Amino acid sequence: MKIFGALVQHTMEQYPRIRIVNLYELPKDDNPLYARRMANFPADRSDMSIRAILPKVVNQPHGTLRAFADGNFPGQYITTAHAENANFHYAIVMVVDVAEMLKPLLQDGSPKIEWDIGDMPIIQLNGRQNSAFSFELQLDRTIVSSTPNIMPDDSTRFSEKTVFHLSETVKLYELFSLIGFIVYCGLSTIAVVASYYALHQHKLSRRLQRSEGKALKRAARLEKETRLEHAARVNAVGELAAGIIHELAQPLSSLLNQSQASLKSLEEGDDMAQTDFLRRTMTANIREAKRASLILGRIRDYIVYKSASPEATELNSSILDIVEILNPEIKRQGVSLTLDLAELSPVASINKIEFEQVIHNLIRNAIDALSASHQTRKRITIKTLVDQDTSIVRVSDNGSGLSEDTLGQLFQPFFTTKDSGMGLGLSLSQRIVERVNGTLSASNKNGAVFTVALPKLDIAPMSALSTAKAA
Ligand code: ADP
């Protein structure tokens, strides 16, 4: 035992990495509880933690060496031997300091080493903090030892499940020359700036393309709108002119005819007959001239949206005034006119001239519809009545009536189915009637029926007119 002690002490002096060596004698059944400590180095050390390892030692086959890590011995590994001779069994436990063992290797610049045994990190040496940017490259390598070492005579292998993580740091200037490194950095910077610039230019040109596209579309739309607006204006002016011509043609041709007839009569020389004829002609001329000015006023009102002030208007007398104006045309077209007027004329608060424009327009439309139809017994009926709070005028004809399509657009300005129509009559009439809170509606009943409904005005009419029949 003395020799063993001297040997161990000598070895520990030679190899300072060997920290502890304990020798135990075991009973024949290897029960670690009855292990007797024969020697321990250093001598004054408690062997509690070493005894805790004994169950592992007795489990290893006799005559084998084993190396492993243990949580109670950080930074160290333990080599154990289980031996026997004829009479006794022994356990030897040796604790080796890894840092001490690797010391000669770990000079400045040597690799960083992590040494794990099993899952246990045994040691980490030369570890360096990694900064965010470094002129150094970290090269990592992991080595795992293969078979656990269980052969008694094999002491060259590593401990069981040993893992070495080796990482070496290489300085960048070791890869490049200094000039090369500067050139590399310069080129990289230029490349980054160039890529950024190209990207920026690309984005800019796409944005420009997009706004250019939008501007082109907007310009095209504006051009189209302008053209349409211009076309609409040209159309409206054209239609207006056509309408004025159409409306004025008739009174002007009457004025012309009657003036020519008067001239002829003057040339023939019968004084009495001339005077009488001239009086009648002049009266008719004045009437036609008034009508022409009424038409012009109506067109002007439509254009400038001028509204005349309402007044208490006897509807029957206004209707009769218009009938008188239109009678020659009614006769010329072979139309029979029936006046079915309420005995007591309805009165409404509406400008007389404007109301007459409405009635004139409805009768003119009826005449036009009948002249275009193949109806043999052409008839227009004008009826007035009072229904509760409403004064009603109904103008109907037995022409071809109103188609679905026409009914839908009748009151829209410039809607017309006539070659020389202006399409303003009904829209203007509706506007006049609605301005005094009335309505103008259209329907079909053996032809077209137009109904003007005005709020009744409760004042005594100037004269009571009875149902009359004209033409
Ligand atoms: P215009 O007489 O210039 O056409 P209006 O606004 O007075 O304009 O009438 C619009 C259209 O309504 C007419 O072109 C015609 O198609 C239709 N219309 C009006 N009155 C009648 C009617 N009594 N019978 C059939 N169609 C009518």
Tab-separated table of C-alpha atoms and ligand atoms in Angstrom:
chain	number	residue	atom	x	y	z
A	1	MET	CA	0.000	0.000	0.000
A	2	LYS	CA	2.905	2.244	0.770
A	3	ILE	CA	4.327	1.621	-2.677
A	4	PHE	CA	0.899	2.388	-4.247
A	5	GLY	CA	0.751	5.642	-2.242
A	6	ALA	CA	4.258	6.692	-3.262
A	7	LEU	CA	3.500	5.873	-6.888
A	8	VAL	CA	0.294	7.882	-6.911
A	9	GLN	CA	1.886	10.875	-5.218
A	10	HIS	CA	4.733	10.861	-7.694
A	11	THR	CA	2.324	10.640	-10.606
A	12	MET	CA	0.190	13.506	-9.246
A	13	GLU	CA	3.274	15.703	-8.936
A	14	GLN	CA	4.227	14.924	-12.533
A	15	TYR	CA	0.687	15.393	-13.792
A	16	PRO	CA	-1.000	18.228	-11.902
A	17	ARG	CA	-4.202	17.561	-13.872
A	18	ILE	CA	-4.820	14.481	-11.667
A	19	ARG	CA	-6.666	16.056	-8.741
A	20	ILE	CA	-7.965	13.099	-6.748
A	21	VAL	CA	-7.080	9.402	-6.564
A	22	ASN	CA	-9.019	7.119	-4.169
A	23	LEU	CA	-8.603	3.360	-3.674
A	24	TYR	CA	-11.403	1.227	-2.130
A	25	GLU	CA	-11.536	-2.379	-1.098
A	26	LEU	CA	-14.863	-4.052	-1.888
A	27	PRO	CA	-16.497	-7.145	-0.380
A	28	LYS	CA	-16.786	-10.246	-2.591
A	29	ASP	CA	-20.351	-9.297	-3.600
A	30	ASP	CA	-19.109	-5.806	-4.686
A	31	ASN	CA	-21.670	-4.062	-2.456
A	32	PRO	CA	-20.525	-0.408	-2.533
A	33	LEU	CA	-22.066	0.259	0.916
A	34	TYR	CA	-19.330	-1.856	2.483
A	35	ALA	CA	-16.509	-0.377	0.464
A	36	ARG	CA	-13.488	0.377	2.670
A	37	ARG	CA	-11.257	3.281	1.788
A	38	MET	CA	-7.713	2.076	1.530
A	39	ALA	CA	-6.061	5.299	0.300
A	40	ASN	CA	-7.032	8.800	-0.777
A	41	PHE	CA	-5.037	11.613	-2.354
A	42	PRO	CA	-4.980	14.394	-1.324
A	43	ALA	CA	-5.176	12.871	2.129
A	44	ASP	CA	-7.290	15.371	4.056
A	45	ARG	CA	-10.252	15.328	1.713
A	46	SER	CA	-13.755	14.056	2.458
A	47	ASP	CA	-14.619	11.162	0.100
A	48	MET	CA	-18.449	11.592	0.177
A	49	SER	CA	-18.700	12.661	-3.458
A	50	ILE	CA	-16.266	9.958	-4.599
A	51	ARG	CA	-18.249	7.278	-2.736
A	52	ALA	CA	-21.326	8.393	-4.657
A	53	ILE	CA	-19.543	7.228	-7.809
A	54	LEU	CA	-18.826	3.711	-6.495
A	55	PRO	CA	-22.156	2.157	-7.652
A	56	LYS	CA	-21.112	3.032	-11.219
A	57	VAL	CA	-17.678	1.430	-10.694
A	58	VAL	CA	-18.989	-1.868	-9.355
A	59	ASN	CA	-21.272	-2.147	-12.375
A	60	GLN	CA	-18.406	-2.123	-14.816
A	61	PRO	CA	-16.864	-5.504	-15.620
A	62	HIS	CA	-13.821	-6.580	-13.611
A	63	GLY	CA	-10.538	-5.560	-15.142
A	64	THR	CA	-11.974	-2.585	-17.137
A	65	LEU	CA	-11.207	1.112	-17.189
A	66	ARG	CA	-13.921	3.704	-17.783
A	67	ALA	CA	-13.928	7.474	-18.196
A	68	PHE	CA	-17.021	9.637	-17.770
A	69	ALA	CA	-18.301	12.986	-16.560
A	70	ASP	CA	-20.275	13.643	-13.401
A	71	GLY	CA	-22.352	16.674	-12.419
A	72	ASN	CA	-20.644	16.906	-9.031
A	73	PHE	CA	-17.260	17.417	-10.711
A	74	PRO	CA	-17.646	20.329	-13.170
A	75	GLY	CA	-14.716	20.877	-15.527
A	76	GLN	CA	-13.378	17.474	-14.659
A	77	TYR	CA	-13.728	13.923	-15.794
A	78	ILE	CA	-13.478	10.738	-13.837
A	79	THR	CA	-11.560	7.599	-14.710
A	80	THR	CA	-12.499	4.462	-12.774
A	81	ALA	CA	-11.129	0.907	-12.600
A	82	HIS	CA	-12.803	-2.241	-11.257
A	83	ALA	CA	-10.172	-4.875	-10.347
A	84	GLU	CA	-9.930	-8.161	-8.459
A	85	ASN	CA	-7.340	-10.630	-7.280
A	86	ALA	CA	-7.739	-13.984	-5.576
A	87	ASN	CA	-8.992	-12.578	-2.306
A	88	PHE	CA	-10.212	-9.052	-2.861
A	89	HIS	CA	-12.082	-6.721	-5.159
A	90	TYR	CA	-10.940	-3.096	-5.633
A	91	ALA	CA	-12.317	0.151	-7.013
A	92	ILE	CA	-9.985	2.973	-8.080
A	93	VAL	CA	-11.424	6.473	-8.790
A	94	MET	CA	-9.294	9.178	-10.380
A	95	VAL	CA	-10.522	12.769	-11.017
A	96	VAL	CA	-8.782	14.620	-13.859
A	97	ASP	CA	-8.929	18.440	-14.398
A	98	VAL	CA	-9.573	19.080	-18.072
A	99	ALA	CA	-8.461	22.746	-18.124
A	100	GLU	CA	-5.160	21.755	-16.590
A	101	MET	CA	-4.823	18.963	-19.085
A	102	LEU	CA	-5.428	21.303	-22.072
A	103	LYS	CA	-3.369	24.172	-20.724
A	104	PRO	CA	-0.333	23.598	-22.922
A	105	LEU	CA	-2.569	23.808	-26.012
A	106	LEU	CA	-4.336	27.013	-25.050
A	107	GLN	CA	-1.992	29.782	-25.913
A	108	ASP	CA	-3.283	33.032	-27.332
A	109	GLY	CA	-4.929	32.546	-30.755
A	110	SER	CA	-5.625	28.880	-30.191
A	111	PRO	CA	-9.080	27.569	-31.077
A	112	LYS	CA	-12.031	27.981	-28.796
A	113	ILE	CA	-12.775	24.594	-27.282
A	114	GLU	CA	-15.975	23.228	-25.796
A	115	TRP	CA	-15.731	19.734	-24.412
A	116	ASP	CA	-18.895	17.867	-23.554
A	117	ILE	CA	-19.029	14.365	-22.163
A	118	GLY	CA	-22.433	12.805	-22.615
A	119	ASP	CA	-24.909	15.678	-22.311
A	120	MET	CA	-22.652	17.427	-19.867
A	121	PRO	CA	-20.599	20.457	-20.809
A	122	ILE	CA	-17.257	19.770	-19.201
A	123	ILE	CA	-15.313	22.765	-20.221
A	124	GLN	CA	-15.330	25.821	-22.461
A	125	LEU	CA	-12.066	27.574	-23.073
A	126	ASN	CA	-10.980	30.615	-25.092
A	127	GLY	CA	-14.632	31.623	-25.623
A	128	ARG	CA	-15.027	35.067	-27.221
A	129	GLN	CA	-17.927	37.476	-27.335
A	130	ASN	CA	-19.235	37.861	-30.895
A	131	SER	CA	-19.808	41.503	-31.733
A	132	ALA	CA	-22.397	42.567	-34.347
A	133	PHE	CA	-19.687	43.415	-36.791
A	134	SER	CA	-16.268	41.913	-36.777
A	135	PHE	CA	-13.383	41.686	-39.116
A	136	GLU	CA	-13.081	38.043	-38.105
A	137	LEU	CA	-14.694	34.888	-39.366
A	138	GLN	CA	-15.757	32.174	-36.896
A	139	LEU	CA	-15.197	28.664	-38.262
A	140	ASP	CA	-16.999	25.987	-36.210
A	141	ARG	CA	-16.428	22.251	-36.188
A	142	THR	CA	-17.911	19.532	-33.996
A	143	ILE	CA	-16.252	16.166	-33.347
A	144	VAL	CA	-18.184	13.354	-31.658
A	145	SER	CA	-16.209	10.363	-30.398
A	146	SER	CA	-17.668	7.124	-31.685
A	147	THR	CA	-17.694	3.987	-29.487
A	148	PRO	CA	-17.581	4.300	-25.741
A	149	ASN	CA	-14.262	3.179	-24.413
A	150	ILE	CA	-14.666	-0.115	-22.600
A	151	MET	CA	-11.477	-1.884	-23.577
A	152	PRO	CA	-9.164	-2.146	-20.560
A	153	ASP	CA	-5.967	-1.670	-22.490
A	154	ASP	CA	-7.140	1.119	-24.683
A	155	SER	CA	-6.313	4.398	-23.032
A	156	THR	CA	-5.973	6.441	-26.210
A	157	ARG	CA	-9.649	6.914	-26.839
A	158	PHE	CA	-11.771	9.752	-25.465
A	159	SER	CA	-14.265	9.399	-22.669
A	160	GLU	CA	-17.731	8.020	-23.376
A	161	LYS	CA	-19.842	10.187	-25.761
A	162	THR	CA	-17.244	12.918	-25.845
A	163	VAL	CA	-18.118	15.857	-28.062
A	164	PHE	CA	-15.577	18.463	-29.028
A	165	HIS	CA	-16.802	21.753	-30.459
A	166	LEU	CA	-13.826	23.425	-32.030
A	167	SER	CA	-14.171	26.885	-33.374
A	168	GLU	CA	-11.400	28.819	-34.921
A	169	THR	CA	-11.351	32.532	-35.642
A	170	VAL	CA	-9.875	33.700	-38.915
A	171	LYS	CA	-9.170	37.371	-39.424
A	172	LEU	CA	-10.480	38.785	-42.694
A	173	TYR	CA	-7.217	40.414	-43.560
A	174	GLU	CA	-5.724	36.920	-43.463
A	175	LEU	CA	-8.005	36.078	-46.409
A	176	PHE	CA	-7.369	39.277	-48.362
A	177	SER	CA	-4.402	41.527	-48.618
A	178	LEU	CA	-5.041	44.933	-47.004
A	179	ILE	CA	-5.376	46.643	-50.399
A	180	GLY	CA	-7.530	43.787	-51.657
A	181	PHE	CA	-9.671	44.126	-48.554
A	182	ILE	CA	-10.094	47.881	-49.060
A	183	VAL	CA	-10.900	47.308	-52.756
A	184	TYR	CA	-13.367	44.586	-51.745
A	185	CYS	CA	-15.045	46.934	-49.245
A	186	GLY	CA	-15.107	49.736	-51.808
A	187	LEU	CA	-16.578	47.549	-54.540
A	188	SER	CA	-19.166	46.148	-52.144
A	189	THR	CA	-20.186	49.668	-51.130
A	190	ILE	CA	-20.428	50.736	-54.774
A	191	ALA	CA	-22.466	47.598	-55.578
A	192	VAL	CA	-24.865	48.272	-52.687
A	193	VAL	CA	-25.248	51.952	-53.619
A	194	ALA	CA	-25.717	51.040	-57.306
A	195	SER	CA	-28.371	48.435	-56.477
A	196	TYR	CA	-30.178	50.897	-54.227
A	197	TYR	CA	-29.999	53.574	-56.933
A	198	ALA	CA	-31.270	51.150	-59.608
A	199	LEU	CA	-34.126	50.082	-57.345
A	200	HIS	CA	-34.990	53.673	-56.596
A	201	GLN	CA	-34.901	54.594	-60.295
A	202	HIS	CA	-37.083	51.584	-61.124
A	203	LYS	CA	-39.647	52.604	-58.514
A	204	LEU	CA	-39.551	56.199	-59.705
A	205	SER	CA	-40.049	55.254	-63.352
A	206	ARG	CA	-42.957	52.948	-62.444
A	207	ARG	CA	-44.573	55.745	-60.461
A	208	LEU	CA	-44.050	58.104	-63.411
A	209	GLN	CA	-45.546	55.530	-65.794
A	210	ARG	CA	-48.578	55.142	-63.541
A	211	SER	CA	-49.222	58.884	-63.263
A	212	GLU	CA	-48.612	59.288	-66.994
A	213	GLY	CA	-51.215	56.571	-67.680
A	214	LYS	CA	-53.680	58.254	-65.349
A	215	ALA	CA	-53.108	61.657	-66.966
A	216	LEU	CA	-53.633	60.174	-70.453
A	217	LYS	CA	-56.859	58.496	-69.372
A	218	ARG	CA	-58.106	61.706	-67.769
A	219	ALA	CA	-57.240	63.699	-70.894
A	220	ALA	CA	-59.057	61.160	-73.110
A	221	ARG	CA	-62.111	61.288	-70.841
A	222	LEU	CA	-62.100	65.082	-70.818
A	223	GLU	CA	-61.787	65.183	-74.585
A	224	LYS	CA	-64.698	62.798	-74.935
A	225	GLU	CA	-66.812	64.765	-72.471
A	226	THR	CA	-65.972	68.009	-74.235
A	227	ARG	CA	-66.892	66.523	-77.601
A	228	LEU	CA	-70.141	65.136	-76.214
A	229	GLU	CA	-70.983	68.390	-74.533
A	230	HIS	CA	-70.237	70.275	-77.715
A	231	ALA	CA	-72.339	67.850	-79.749
A	232	ALA	CA	-75.180	68.177	-77.252
A	233	ARG	CA	-74.976	71.957	-77.452
A	234	VAL	CA	-74.956	71.884	-81.240
A	235	ASN	CA	-77.939	69.533	-81.183
A	236	ALA	CA	-79.822	71.674	-78.711
A	237	VAL	CA	-79.213	74.838	-80.718
A	238	GLY	CA	-80.194	73.021	-83.910
A	239	GLU	CA	-83.357	71.696	-82.375
A	240	LEU	CA	-84.176	75.041	-80.880
A	241	ALA	CA	-83.764	76.720	-84.247
A	242	ALA	CA	-85.855	74.033	-85.943
A	243	GLY	CA	-88.506	74.446	-83.268
A	244	ILE	CA	-88.600	78.224	-83.631
A	245	ILE	CA	-88.940	77.869	-87.395
A	246	HIS	CA	-91.674	75.272	-86.989
A	247	GLU	CA	-93.600	77.287	-84.427
A	248	LEU	CA	-93.332	80.579	-86.268
A	249	ALA	CA	-93.877	79.218	-89.765
A	250	GLN	CA	-97.595	78.961	-89.339
A	251	PRO	CA	-98.407	82.461	-87.999
A	252	LEU	CA	-95.992	83.987	-90.467
A	253	SER	CA	-97.524	82.193	-93.453
A	254	SER	CA	-101.002	83.299	-92.285
A	255	LEU	CA	-99.732	86.882	-92.054
A	256	LEU	CA	-98.294	86.548	-95.558
A	257	ASN	CA	-101.428	84.977	-97.073
A	258	GLN	CA	-103.734	87.508	-95.546
A	259	SER	CA	-101.543	90.479	-96.498
A	260	GLN	CA	-101.393	89.227	-100.118
A	261	ALA	CA	-105.186	88.809	-100.186
A	262	SER	CA	-105.608	92.377	-98.873
A	263	LEU	CA	-103.277	93.738	-101.561
A	264	LYS	CA	-105.239	91.888	-104.226
A	265	SER	CA	-108.517	93.257	-102.898
A	266	LEU	CA	-107.092	96.851	-102.955
A	267	GLU	CA	-106.146	96.370	-106.613
A	268	GLU	CA	-109.691	95.212	-107.487
A	269	GLY	CA	-111.118	98.571	-106.292
A	270	ASP	CA	-114.545	98.010	-104.521
A	271	ASP	CA	-114.311	100.491	-101.620
A	272	MET	CA	-116.942	99.046	-99.282
A	273	ALA	CA	-115.898	95.488	-99.793
A	274	GLN	CA	-112.241	96.518	-99.432
A	275	THR	CA	-112.783	98.299	-96.114
A	276	ASP	CA	-114.627	95.338	-94.634
A	277	PHE	CA	-112.140	92.828	-95.977
A	278	LEU	CA	-109.154	94.881	-94.798
A	279	ARG	CA	-110.624	95.162	-91.286
A	280	ARG	CA	-111.018	91.397	-91.034
A	281	THR	CA	-107.586	90.789	-92.466
A	282	MET	CA	-105.906	93.263	-90.141
A	283	THR	CA	-107.696	91.727	-87.157
A	284	ALA	CA	-106.458	88.289	-88.206
A	285	ASN	CA	-102.945	89.663	-88.762
A	286	ILE	CA	-102.855	91.237	-85.317
A	287	ARG	CA	-103.952	87.917	-83.842
A	288	GLU	CA	-101.280	85.963	-85.698
A	289	ALA	CA	-98.618	88.515	-84.795
A	290	LYS	CA	-99.632	88.244	-81.133
A	291	ARG	CA	-99.399	84.519	-81.391
A	292	ALA	CA	-95.946	84.699	-82.932
A	293	SER	CA	-94.812	86.939	-80.103
A	294	LEU	CA	-96.391	84.524	-77.589
A	295	ILE	CA	-94.367	81.700	-79.118
A	296	LEU	CA	-91.172	83.723	-79.008
A	297	GLY	CA	-91.882	84.618	-75.385
A	298	ARG	CA	-92.422	80.957	-74.599
A	299	ILE	CA	-89.110	79.969	-76.142
A	300	ARG	CA	-87.329	82.824	-74.364
A	301	ASP	CA	-88.912	81.755	-71.052
A	302	TYR	CA	-87.726	78.210	-71.591
A	303	ILE	CA	-84.215	79.342	-72.270
A	304	VAL	CA	-83.894	81.826	-69.408
A	305	TYR	CA	-86.182	79.893	-67.015
A	306	LYS	CA	-88.233	83.004	-66.429
A	307	SER	CA	-91.438	82.420	-64.517
A	308	ALA	CA	-94.454	84.703	-64.707
A	309	SER	CA	-96.325	85.527	-61.534
A	310	PRO	CA	-99.469	83.492	-60.879
A	311	GLU	CA	-102.912	85.058	-60.944
A	312	ALA	CA	-106.520	83.907	-60.599
A	313	THR	CA	-107.187	82.496	-64.061
A	314	GLU	CA	-110.550	81.326	-65.361
A	315	LEU	CA	-109.593	78.188	-67.178
A	316	ASN	CA	-112.608	78.063	-69.537
A	317	SER	CA	-112.038	81.529	-71.006
A	318	SER	CA	-108.339	80.912	-71.545
A	319	ILE	CA	-109.188	77.688	-73.351
A	320	LEU	CA	-111.645	79.534	-75.586
A	321	ASP	CA	-109.010	82.153	-76.448
A	322	ILE	CA	-106.603	79.468	-77.597
A	323	VAL	CA	-109.299	77.585	-79.491
A	324	GLU	CA	-110.034	80.760	-81.391
A	325	ILE	CA	-106.396	81.042	-82.420
A	326	LEU	CA	-106.124	77.390	-83.439
A	327	ASN	CA	-109.554	77.043	-85.074
A	328	PRO	CA	-108.371	77.678	-88.661
A	329	GLU	CA	-105.712	74.961	-88.325
A	330	ILE	CA	-108.204	72.586	-86.700
A	331	LYS	CA	-110.564	73.075	-89.625
A	332	ARG	CA	-107.779	72.705	-92.189
A	333	GLN	CA	-106.859	69.327	-90.733
A	334	GLY	CA	-110.516	68.183	-90.810
A	335	VAL	CA	-110.645	67.686	-87.057
A	336	SER	CA	-113.848	67.998	-85.072
A	337	LEU	CA	-113.364	69.761	-81.705
A	338	THR	CA	-115.657	69.098	-78.768
A	339	LEU	CA	-115.604	71.513	-75.835
A	340	ASP	CA	-117.046	69.932	-72.712
A	341	LEU	CA	-116.482	72.816	-70.283
A	342	ALA	CA	-117.786	72.941	-66.699
A	343	GLU	CA	-120.723	75.275	-66.300
A	344	LEU	CA	-118.964	77.252	-63.611
A	345	SER	CA	-115.444	77.768	-64.904
A	346	PRO	CA	-112.764	76.285	-62.655
A	347	VAL	CA	-110.380	78.932	-61.407
A	348	ALA	CA	-106.724	78.275	-60.595
A	349	SER	CA	-103.791	80.346	-59.426
A	350	ILE	CA	-101.664	80.297	-62.583
A	351	ASN	CA	-100.363	82.909	-64.946
A	352	LYS	CA	-102.928	83.266	-67.765
A	353	ILE	CA	-100.381	83.448	-70.576
A	354	GLU	CA	-98.522	80.442	-69.212
A	355	PHE	CA	-101.728	78.423	-68.839
A	356	GLU	CA	-102.619	79.324	-72.444
A	357	GLN	CA	-99.187	78.111	-73.537
A	358	VAL	CA	-99.947	74.749	-71.917
A	359	ILE	CA	-103.353	74.422	-73.559
A	360	HIS	CA	-102.021	75.634	-76.896
A	361	ASN	CA	-99.286	73.035	-76.767
A	362	LEU	CA	-101.666	70.185	-75.870
A	363	ILE	CA	-104.095	71.092	-78.689
A	364	ARG	CA	-101.252	71.522	-81.191
A	365	ASN	CA	-99.881	68.108	-80.253
A	366	ALA	CA	-103.333	66.573	-80.653
A	367	ILE	CA	-103.662	68.170	-84.124
A	368	ASP	CA	-100.197	66.869	-85.081
A	369	ALA	CA	-101.034	63.360	-83.811
A	370	LEU	CA	-104.307	63.300	-85.776
A	371	SER	CA	-102.735	64.635	-88.970
A	372	ALA	CA	-100.180	61.812	-88.768
A	373	SER	CA	-102.844	59.153	-88.157
A	374	HIS	CA	-105.137	57.375	-90.627
A	375	GLN	CA	-108.154	58.051	-88.427
A	376	THR	CA	-111.117	58.990	-90.627
A	377	ARG	CA	-113.185	60.771	-87.944
A	378	LYS	CA	-110.564	62.888	-86.266
A	379	ARG	CA	-111.707	64.283	-82.959
A	380	ILE	CA	-110.300	66.421	-80.160
A	381	THR	CA	-112.185	66.822	-76.872
A	382	ILE	CA	-111.396	69.445	-74.240
A	383	LYS	CA	-113.063	68.951	-70.875
A	384	THR	CA	-112.900	71.018	-67.691
A	385	LEU	CA	-114.185	69.955	-64.293
A	386	VAL	CA	-113.660	70.492	-60.613
A	387	ASP	CA	-112.894	67.443	-58.510
A	388	GLN	CA	-112.808	68.248	-54.773
A	389	ASP	CA	-109.838	70.609	-54.404
A	390	THR	CA	-108.585	70.245	-57.953
A	391	SER	CA	-109.366	72.095	-61.161
A	392	ILE	CA	-108.935	69.681	-64.045
A	393	VAL	CA	-108.468	70.204	-67.784
A	394	ARG	CA	-108.392	67.136	-70.026
A	395	VAL	CA	-107.338	67.270	-73.684
A	396	SER	CA	-107.884	64.024	-75.545
A	397	ASP	CA	-107.727	62.929	-79.155
A	398	ASN	CA	-108.485	59.737	-81.059
A	399	GLY	CA	-105.091	59.506	-82.765
A	400	SER	CA	-102.671	56.586	-82.474
A	401	GLY	CA	-101.990	57.283	-78.789
A	402	LEU	CA	-98.726	57.066	-76.865
A	403	SER	CA	-96.397	54.078	-77.141
A	404	GLU	CA	-94.725	52.616	-74.021
A	405	ASP	CA	-91.452	54.117	-75.153
A	406	THR	CA	-92.951	57.567	-75.690
A	407	LEU	CA	-94.772	57.475	-72.347
A	408	GLY	CA	-91.448	56.936	-70.584
A	409	GLN	CA	-89.757	60.003	-72.099
A	410	LEU	CA	-92.624	62.323	-72.898
A	411	PHE	CA	-91.730	65.066	-70.467
A	412	GLN	CA	-87.980	65.016	-71.054
A	413	PRO	CA	-86.672	68.162	-72.761
A	414	PHE	CA	-85.870	67.614	-76.443
A	415	PHE	CA	-87.767	64.337	-76.661
A	416	THR	CA	-89.686	64.354	-79.937
A	417	THR	CA	-90.902	61.861	-82.516
A	418	LYS	CA	-91.648	64.559	-85.073
A	419	ASP	CA	-89.361	65.438	-87.977
A	420	SER	CA	-89.546	69.123	-87.231
A	421	GLY	CA	-90.339	68.816	-83.494
A	422	MET	CA	-88.364	70.554	-80.821
A	423	GLY	CA	-89.398	68.328	-77.893
A	424	LEU	CA	-89.772	71.269	-75.542
A	425	GLY	CA	-93.564	71.733	-75.476
A	426	LEU	CA	-94.457	69.087	-72.901
A	427	SER	CA	-91.428	69.611	-70.665
A	428	LEU	CA	-92.132	73.357	-70.590
A	429	SER	CA	-95.849	72.734	-69.943
A	430	GLN	CA	-95.045	70.368	-67.106
A	431	ARG	CA	-92.654	72.892	-65.602
A	432	ILE	CA	-95.324	75.649	-65.767
A	433	VAL	CA	-97.964	73.455	-64.113
A	434	GLU	CA	-95.670	72.079	-61.413
A	435	ARG	CA	-94.484	75.562	-60.504
A	436	VAL	CA	-98.011	76.289	-59.202
A	437	ASN	CA	-98.206	72.890	-57.433
A	438	GLY	CA	-100.187	71.208	-60.201
A	439	THR	CA	-99.538	68.095	-62.268
A	440	LEU	CA	-99.500	67.256	-65.962
A	441	SER	CA	-99.942	63.584	-66.812
A	442	ALA	CA	-100.476	61.487	-69.908
A	443	SER	CA	-102.363	58.273	-70.571
A	444	ASN	CA	-104.074	56.338	-73.341
A	445	LYS	CA	-107.812	55.966	-73.886
A	446	ASN	CA	-108.770	55.447	-77.564
A	447	GLY	CA	-105.858	57.793	-78.293
A	448	ALA	CA	-103.831	60.135	-76.094
A	449	VAL	CA	-105.228	61.825	-73.006
A	450	PHE	CA	-103.392	64.701	-71.285
A	451	THR	CA	-104.647	65.843	-67.889
A	452	VAL	CA	-103.749	69.141	-66.220
A	453	ALA	CA	-104.633	69.177	-62.521
A	454	LEU	CA	-104.311	72.488	-60.658
A	455	PRO	CA	-105.105	73.383	-57.055
A	456	LYS	CA	-108.609	74.925	-57.085
A	457	LEU	CA	-108.943	78.599	-56.243
A	458	ASP	CA	-112.201	79.441	-54.434
A	459	ILE	CA	-113.223	82.772	-55.926
A	460	ALA	CA	-116.375	83.560	-57.882
A	461	PRO	CA	-115.657	83.357	-61.598
A	462	MET	CA	-116.253	86.524	-63.613
A	463	SER	CA	-118.644	84.750	-65.983
A	464	ALA	CA	-120.302	81.434	-66.141
A	465	LEU	CA	-119.657	79.637	-69.348
A	466	SER	CA	-121.815	76.872	-70.557
A	467	THR	CA	-120.761	73.866	-72.541
A	468	ALA	CA	-120.088	74.976	-76.045
A	469	LYS	CA	-119.464	73.203	-79.240
A	470	ALA	CA	-117.153	74.580	-81.807
A	471	ALA	CA	-116.134	73.536	-85.221
B	1	ADP	P1	-92.778	68.251	-79.964
B	1	ADP	O1	-94.232	68.527	-80.168
B	1	ADP	O2	-91.872	69.325	-80.447
B	1	ADP	O3	-92.357	66.908	-80.421
B	1	ADP	P2	-93.563	67.942	-77.234
B	1	ADP	O4	-92.779	67.989	-75.979
B	1	ADP	O5	-94.762	68.829	-77.277
B	1	ADP	O6	-92.549	68.239	-78.370
B	1	ADP	O7	-94.031	66.461	-77.481
B	1	ADP	C1	-93.126	65.423	-77.364
B	1	ADP	C2	-93.593	64.174	-78.052
B	1	ADP	O8	-94.719	63.640	-77.367
B	1	ADP	C3	-94.076	64.336	-79.413
B	1	ADP	O9	-93.010	64.352	-80.363
B	1	ADP	C4	-94.963	63.111	-79.612
B	1	ADP	O10	-94.172	61.956	-79.894
B	1	ADP	C5	-95.543	62.916	-78.243
B	1	ADP	N1	-96.928	63.439	-78.160
B	1	ADP	C6	-97.316	64.593	-77.579
B	1	ADP	N2	-98.659	64.719	-77.661
B	1	ADP	C7	-99.124	63.623	-78.314
B	1	ADP	C8	-100.426	63.180	-78.717
B	1	ADP	N3	-101.566	63.900	-78.480
B	1	ADP	N4	-100.535	62.009	-79.377
B	1	ADP	C9	-99.431	61.256	-79.611
B	1	ADP	N5	-98.165	61.636	-79.254
B	1	ADP	C10	-98.039	62.805	-78.627
